[in-house]
């Protein structure tokens, strides 16, 4: 009996070790461990053995059974590993296939023009400052010498949360906020969003952008204003640009002006971009009104300066030849992907 078992062990281990696929392994499992398997038969026959042999043979048979089971498991794992390796080999990556394109997204045209404009002014020594979109009437109007009967103060021209609190209608309130906190010299630009109850059309939107500028020091002149703004215009629209300053009115500057540049599309000859006039108005500006300086505690006898406000939406429309402001805010990728 013992010899039979030992023989069985030897052959089965040999066969299992040499099996090359799952089919063969399964056949071997049935052959030895199946219901009518060789080892099963031995175990079943234990009862017929003489008493003193039973425990010895029984023990041996169980050990053999364990060894065969372990070996079978081991072999299955080896075969599975081999199968996986073969699969991986076959599936090797085809590096001749073009990769899947990952679209990284683009910079919004307004952000882009803001980056360009900021670079110009930062290069001229201006610091970039921001202020709140929700503003008090004091900063949005009073401190800027905007009279009570000014139309922008009306409920239907601005967005009010409650009396005294509204979405800012321009970035000029940040002038006051900064002057209250700092002493001259001041040299800042303020990019940001503004809100007005305009009906939306190709050139108006209830939300748009402004970039405010403020320079306060001793003995600042209108020539300084012209120099800075002409430099800006040339850096954005071409170094051959000329500028003209047209008298205008803002309550917080005195004197005030609109700056126009000769048309960069036709060099001033007249085309549809400049509406045949040869000139394009691009910003409002002026010398800071002494009343504004007094309101923040500056002595207008010592300090003065200039301020300007320009519209990045309009600058972008001109520079990138976009004919409808709504395109910036529609979120249409066919438009945005062009930048
Ligand atoms: N705040 C003005 C506007 O919204 C623009 C401006 C700013 C004019 C600074 C002069 C100086 O129209």
mmCIF file with all atom_site columns, N, CA and C in Angstrom, residues 11-34:
data_model
loop_
_atom_site.group_PDB
_atom_site.id
_atom_site.type_symbol
_atom_site.label_atom_id
_atom_site.label_alt_id
_atom_site.label_comp_id
_atom_site.label_asym_id
_atom_site.label_entity_id
_atom_site.label_seq_id
_atom_site.pdbx_PDB_ins_code
_atom_site.Cartn_x
_atom_site.Cartn_y
_atom_site.Cartn_z
_atom_site.occupancy
_atom_site.B_iso_or_equiv
_atom_site.pdbx_formal_charge
_atom_site.auth_seq_id
_atom_site.auth_comp_id
_atom_site.auth_asym_id
_atom_site.auth_atom_id
_atom_site.pdbx_PDB_model_num
ATOM 1  N N  . UNK A 1 11 ? 4.446   9.812  -9.786  1.00 0.00 ? 11 UNK A N  1
ATOM 2  C CA . UNK A 1 11 ? 3.921   10.033 -11.144 1.00 0.00 ? 11 UNK A CA 1
ATOM 3  C C  . UNK A 1 11 ? 3.050   11.281 -11.197 1.00 0.00 ? 11 UNK A C  1
ATOM 4  N N  . UNK A 1 12 ? 2.169   11.439 -10.202 1.00 0.00 ? 12 UNK A N  1
ATOM 5  C CA . UNK A 1 12 ? 1.276   12.596 -10.271 1.00 0.00 ? 12 UNK A CA 1
ATOM 6  C C  . UNK A 1 12 ? 2.080   13.904 -10.243 1.00 0.00 ? 12 UNK A C  1
ATOM 7  N N  . UNK A 1 13 ? 3.070   13.976 -9.357  1.00 0.00 ? 13 UNK A N  1
ATOM 8  C CA . UNK A 1 13 ? 3.862   15.209 -9.278  1.00 0.00 ? 13 UNK A CA 1
ATOM 9  C C  . UNK A 1 13 ? 4.567   15.472 -10.601 1.00 0.00 ? 13 UNK A C  1
ATOM 10 N N  . UNK A 1 14 ? 5.100   14.411 -11.190 1.00 0.00 ? 14 UNK A N  1
ATOM 11 C CA . UNK A 1 14 ? 5.756   14.543 -12.478 1.00 0.00 ? 14 UNK A CA 1
ATOM 12 C C  . UNK A 1 14 ? 4.810   15.084 -13.539 1.00 0.00 ? 14 UNK A C  1
ATOM 13 N N  . UNK A 1 15 ? 3.655   14.426 -13.610 1.00 0.00 ? 15 UNK A N  1
ATOM 14 C CA . UNK A 1 15 ? 2.676   14.817 -14.635 1.00 0.00 ? 15 UNK A CA 1
ATOM 15 C C  . UNK A 1 15 ? 2.214   16.266 -14.453 1.00 0.00 ? 15 UNK A C  1
ATOM 16 N N  . UNK A 1 16 ? 1.919   16.609 -13.203 1.00 0.00 ? 16 UNK A N  1
ATOM 17 C CA . UNK A 1 16 ? 1.430   17.981 -12.956 1.00 0.00 ? 16 UNK A CA 1
ATOM 18 C C  . UNK A 1 16 ? 2.500   19.004 -13.321 1.00 0.00 ? 16 UNK A C  1
ATOM 19 N N  . UNK A 1 17 ? 3.720   18.700 -12.919 1.00 0.00 ? 17 UNK A N  1
ATOM 20 C CA . UNK A 1 17 ? 4.803   19.647 -13.220 1.00 0.00 ? 17 UNK A CA 1
ATOM 21 C C  . UNK A 1 17 ? 4.942   19.875 -14.717 1.00 0.00 ? 17 UNK A C  1
ATOM 22 N N  . UNK A 1 18 ? 4.696   18.824 -15.496 1.00 0.00 ? 18 UNK A N  1
ATOM 23 C CA . UNK A 1 18 ? 4.902   18.959 -16.937 1.00 0.00 ? 18 UNK A CA 1
ATOM 24 C C  . UNK A 1 18 ? 3.662   19.405 -17.714 1.00 0.00 ? 18 UNK A C  1
ATOM 25 N N  . UNK A 1 19 ? 2.562   19.543 -17.007 1.00 0.00 ? 19 UNK A N  1
ATOM 26 C CA . UNK A 1 19 ? 1.337   19.968 -17.713 1.00 0.00 ? 19 UNK A CA 1
ATOM 27 C C  . UNK A 1 19 ? 1.558   21.331 -18.350 1.00 0.00 ? 19 UNK A C  1
ATOM 28 N N  . UNK A 1 20 ? 1.005   21.514 -19.578 1.00 0.00 ? 20 UNK A N  1
ATOM 29 C CA . UNK A 1 20 ? 1.268   22.788 -20.264 1.00 0.00 ? 20 UNK A CA 1
ATOM 30 C C  . UNK A 1 20 ? 0.039   23.679 -20.375 1.00 0.00 ? 20 UNK A C  1
ATOM 31 N N  . UNK A 1 21 ? -1.154  23.134 -20.040 1.00 0.00 ? 21 UNK A N  1
ATOM 32 C CA . UNK A 1 21 ? -2.320  24.026 -20.102 1.00 0.00 ? 21 UNK A CA 1
ATOM 33 C C  . UNK A 1 21 ? -3.365  23.657 -19.045 1.00 0.00 ? 21 UNK A C  1
ATOM 34 N N  . UNK A 1 22 ? -4.372  24.495 -18.940 1.00 0.00 ? 22 UNK A N  1
ATOM 35 C CA . UNK A 1 22 ? -5.403  24.310 -17.902 1.00 0.00 ? 22 UNK A CA 1
ATOM 36 C C  . UNK A 1 22 ? -6.174  23.000 -18.099 1.00 0.00 ? 22 UNK A C  1
ATOM 37 N N  . UNK A 1 23 ? -6.360  22.633 -19.384 1.00 0.00 ? 23 UNK A N  1
ATOM 38 C CA . UNK A 1 23 ? -7.079  21.395 -19.704 1.00 0.00 ? 23 UNK A CA 1
ATOM 39 C C  . UNK A 1 23 ? -6.401  20.176 -19.098 1.00 0.00 ? 23 UNK A C  1
ATOM 40 N N  . UNK A 1 24 ? -5.104  20.109 -19.351 1.00 0.00 ? 24 UNK A N  1
ATOM 41 C CA . UNK A 1 24 ? -4.321  18.984 -18.835 1.00 0.00 ? 24 UNK A CA 1
ATOM 42 C C  . UNK A 1 24 ? -4.374  18.935 -17.318 1.00 0.00 ? 24 UNK A C  1
ATOM 43 N N  . UNK A 1 25 ? -4.258  20.106 -16.712 1.00 0.00 ? 25 UNK A N  1
ATOM 44 C CA . UNK A 1 25 ? -4.276  20.192 -15.247 1.00 0.00 ? 25 UNK A CA 1
ATOM 45 C C  . UNK A 1 25 ? -5.596  19.670 -14.693 1.00 0.00 ? 25 UNK A C  1
ATOM 46 N N  . UNK A 1 26 ? -6.685  20.076 -15.353 1.00 0.00 ? 26 UNK A N  1
ATOM 47 C CA . UNK A 1 26 ? -8.000  19.671 -14.888 1.00 0.00 ? 26 UNK A CA 1
ATOM 48 C C  . UNK A 1 26 ? -8.145  18.144 -14.990 1.00 0.00 ? 26 UNK A C  1
ATOM 49 N N  . UNK A 1 27 ? -7.646  17.592 -16.095 1.00 0.00 ? 27 UNK A N  1
ATOM 50 C CA . UNK A 1 27 ? -7.708  16.133 -16.272 1.00 0.00 ? 27 UNK A CA 1
ATOM 51 C C  . UNK A 1 27 ? -6.947  15.426 -15.153 1.00 0.00 ? 27 UNK A C  1
ATOM 52 N N  . UNK A 1 28 ? -5.778  15.989 -14.817 1.00 0.00 ? 28 UNK A N  1
ATOM 53 C CA . UNK A 1 28 ? -4.957  15.375 -13.757 1.00 0.00 ? 28 UNK A CA 1
ATOM 54 C C  . UNK A 1 28 ? -5.654  15.465 -12.399 1.00 0.00 ? 28 UNK A C  1
ATOM 55 N N  . UNK A 1 29 ? -6.308  16.599 -12.189 1.00 0.00 ? 29 UNK A N  1
ATOM 56 C CA . UNK A 1 29 ? -7.014  16.760 -10.922 1.00 0.00 ? 29 UNK A CA 1
ATOM 57 C C  . UNK A 1 29 ? -8.099  15.665 -10.776 1.00 0.00 ? 29 UNK A C  1
ATOM 58 N N  . UNK A 1 30 ? -8.839  15.475 -11.888 1.00 0.00 ? 30 UNK A N  1
ATOM 59 C CA . UNK A 1 30 ? -9.888  14.454 -11.856 1.00 0.00 ? 30 UNK A CA 1
ATOM 60 C C  . UNK A 1 30 ? -9.266  13.062 -11.670 1.00 0.00 ? 30 UNK A C  1
ATOM 61 N N  . UNK A 1 31 ? -8.156  12.879 -12.362 1.00 0.00 ? 31 UNK A N  1
ATOM 62 C CA . UNK A 1 31 ? -7.520  11.555 -12.322 1.00 0.00 ? 31 UNK A CA 1
ATOM 63 C C  . UNK A 1 31 ? -7.082  11.173 -10.901 1.00 0.00 ? 31 UNK A C  1
ATOM 64 N N  . UNK A 1 32 ? -6.637  12.144 -10.133 1.00 0.00 ? 32 UNK A N  1
ATOM 65 C CA . UNK A 1 32 ? -6.151  11.795 -8.793  1.00 0.00 ? 32 UNK A CA 1
ATOM 66 C C  . UNK A 1 32 ? -7.140  12.134 -7.680  1.00 0.00 ? 32 UNK A C  1
ATOM 67 N N  . UNK A 1 33 ? -7.761  13.309 -7.806  1.00 0.00 ? 33 UNK A N  1
ATOM 68 C CA . UNK A 1 33 ? -8.584  13.749 -6.680  1.00 0.00 ? 33 UNK A CA 1
ATOM 69 C C  . UNK A 1 33 ? -10.086 13.653 -6.941  1.00 0.00 ? 33 UNK A C  1
ATOM 70 N N  . UNK A 1 34 ? -10.458 13.331 -8.170  1.00 0.00 ? 34 UNK A N  1
ATOM 71 C CA . UNK A 1 34 ? -11.875 13.218 -8.516  1.00 0.00 ? 34 UNK A CA 1
ATOM 72 C C  . UNK A 1 34 ? -12.572 12.124 -7.705  1.00 0.00 ? 34 UNK A C  1
#
